[in-house]
Amino acid sequence: QVQLVESGGGLVQPGGSLRLSCAASGSIFSFATMGWYRQAPGKEREAVALITSGRITNYADSMKGRFNVSRDNAQNTVYLQMNSLKPEDTAVYYCNALFRNVQIWGQGTLVTVSS
């Protein structure tokens, strides 16, 4: 059973940066497509970024140039570096693992962008 644990959320001022981490247990990590999603209050969950097992990345349009997703298979960890943060980036950020049509979610970490 794979489990995902996010960390790194918090309060940051507009224009600031945060790095989120998602640590995975289990042996499938290096084979899984890992993704970051977010859900703002009153809104639906949306995709932020993903990285395949072959390290191909994809970003939502509003995150391109500001966010960077990476993975360390030796540490079973995926990262989301977020720069130039805006108040509209405020949300709970979730880590997701996709492997053989099975999706696993973390519990989420709250990011608040406010002055």
Short mmCIF file of C-alpha atoms in Angstrom, two decimals:
data_model
loop_
_atom_site.label_atom_id
_atom_site.label_comp_id
_atom_site.label_asym_id
_atom_site.label_seq_id
_atom_site.Cartn_x
_atom_site.Cartn_y
_atom_site.Cartn_z
CA GLN A 1 0.00 0.00 0.00
CA VAL A 2 1.51 3.27 -1.12
CA GLN A 3 1.08 6.28 1.11
CA LEU A 4 1.85 9.90 0.25
CA VAL A 5 2.72 12.57 2.81
CA GLU A 6 2.97 16.20 1.77
CA SER A 7 4.89 18.88 3.63
CA GLY A 8 6.18 22.40 3.12
CA GLY A 9 2.99 24.40 3.07
CA GLY A 10 2.51 27.57 5.04
CA LEU A 11 1.97 31.30 4.89
CA VAL A 12 3.97 33.31 2.37
CA GLN A 13 3.77 36.87 1.10
CA PRO A 14 2.86 37.64 -2.51
CA GLY A 15 5.92 37.29 -4.69
CA GLY A 16 7.48 34.78 -2.33
CA SER A 17 8.45 31.15 -2.81
CA LEU A 18 7.71 27.80 -1.23
CA ARG A 19 8.85 24.28 -1.92
CA LEU A 20 6.42 21.46 -1.30
CA SER A 21 7.56 17.90 -0.79
CA CYS A 22 5.69 14.63 -1.13
CA ALA A 23 7.26 11.56 0.38
CA ALA A 24 6.00 8.20 -0.85
CA SER A 25 6.19 4.83 0.81
CA GLY A 26 6.23 1.66 -1.22
CA SER A 27 8.26 0.33 -4.12
CA ILE A 28 6.28 1.67 -7.08
CA PHE A 29 7.32 5.30 -6.78
CA SER A 30 9.89 5.24 -9.55
CA PHE A 31 7.30 3.75 -11.95
CA ALA A 32 4.46 6.11 -11.09
CA THR A 33 3.44 9.38 -12.68
CA MET A 34 3.44 11.88 -9.85
CA GLY A 35 1.25 14.94 -9.84
CA TRP A 36 0.39 18.00 -7.83
CA TYR A 37 -3.18 19.26 -7.62
CA ARG A 38 -4.77 22.05 -5.65
CA GLN A 39 -8.17 23.00 -4.36
CA ALA A 40 -9.02 26.55 -3.39
CA PRO A 41 -11.97 27.32 -1.09
CA GLY A 42 -15.22 26.96 -2.96
CA LYS A 43 -13.54 25.68 -6.10
CA GLU A 44 -12.97 22.32 -7.72
CA ARG A 45 -9.66 20.51 -7.50
CA GLU A 46 -7.40 21.38 -10.41
CA ALA A 47 -4.18 19.97 -11.81
CA VAL A 48 -1.02 21.95 -11.17
CA ALA A 49 1.85 19.88 -12.54
CA LEU A 50 2.89 16.33 -13.19
CA ILE A 51 6.07 14.41 -13.83
CA THR A 52 6.22 10.98 -15.42
CA SER A 53 8.54 8.14 -14.53
CA GLY A 54 10.65 9.30 -17.46
CA ARG A 55 10.75 12.83 -15.98
CA ILE A 56 8.53 14.38 -18.64
CA THR A 57 6.76 17.33 -17.05
CA ASN A 58 3.54 19.15 -17.77
CA TYR A 59 2.09 22.26 -16.17
CA ALA A 60 -1.21 24.06 -16.05
CA ASP A 61 -0.98 27.25 -18.08
CA SER A 62 -1.21 29.58 -15.09
CA MET A 63 1.76 27.85 -13.43
CA LYS A 64 4.14 27.77 -16.38
CA GLY A 65 7.29 29.72 -15.68
CA ARG A 66 6.51 30.02 -11.96
CA PHE A 67 6.31 26.42 -10.74
CA ASN A 68 8.76 23.57 -11.20
CA VAL A 69 8.10 19.91 -10.47
CA SER A 70 10.91 17.45 -9.89
CA ARG A 71 11.44 14.02 -8.42
CA ASP A 72 14.13 12.12 -6.56
CA ASN A 73 13.54 8.42 -7.06
CA ALA A 74 16.29 7.51 -4.59
CA GLN A 75 14.39 9.39 -1.89
CA ASN A 76 10.89 8.43 -3.14
CA THR A 77 10.05 12.13 -3.11
CA VAL A 78 8.48 14.56 -5.53
CA TYR A 79 8.85 18.31 -5.16
CA LEU A 80 6.97 21.37 -6.28
CA GLN A 81 8.98 24.59 -6.29
CA MET A 82 6.61 27.54 -6.38
CA ASN A 83 7.92 31.01 -7.16
CA SER A 84 6.30 34.41 -7.67
CA LEU A 85 3.34 33.29 -5.63
CA LYS A 86 0.07 35.14 -5.94
CA PRO A 87 -2.92 35.35 -3.59
CA GLU A 88 -4.87 33.25 -6.08
CA ASP A 89 -2.40 30.42 -5.49
CA THR A 90 -3.88 30.01 -2.02
CA ALA A 91 -5.21 26.45 -1.79
CA VAL A 92 -4.71 23.03 -0.31
CA TYR A 93 -2.09 21.29 -2.44
CA TYR A 94 -2.36 17.54 -2.92
CA CYS A 95 0.16 15.02 -4.12
CA ASN A 96 -1.05 12.26 -6.44
CA ALA A 97 0.47 9.02 -7.67
CA LEU A 98 -0.83 7.25 -10.77
CA PHE A 99 0.28 3.70 -11.47
CA ARG A 100 -1.54 1.19 -13.64
CA ASN A 101 -4.78 3.19 -13.53
CA VAL A 102 -4.74 3.35 -9.73
CA GLN A 103 -4.63 6.81 -8.17
CA ILE A 104 -3.40 7.51 -4.66
CA TRP A 105 -3.78 10.85 -2.91
CA GLY A 106 -1.99 12.49 -0.04
CA GLN A 107 -3.77 14.36 2.73
CA GLY A 108 -2.86 17.79 1.40
CA THR A 109 -0.88 20.75 2.66
CA LEU A 110 -2.24 24.28 2.93
CA VAL A 111 -0.55 27.14 1.11
CA THR A 112 -1.70 30.64 1.98
CA VAL A 113 -0.41 33.60 0.00
CA SER A 114 -1.21 36.81 1.81
CA SER A 115 0.39 40.00 3.03
#
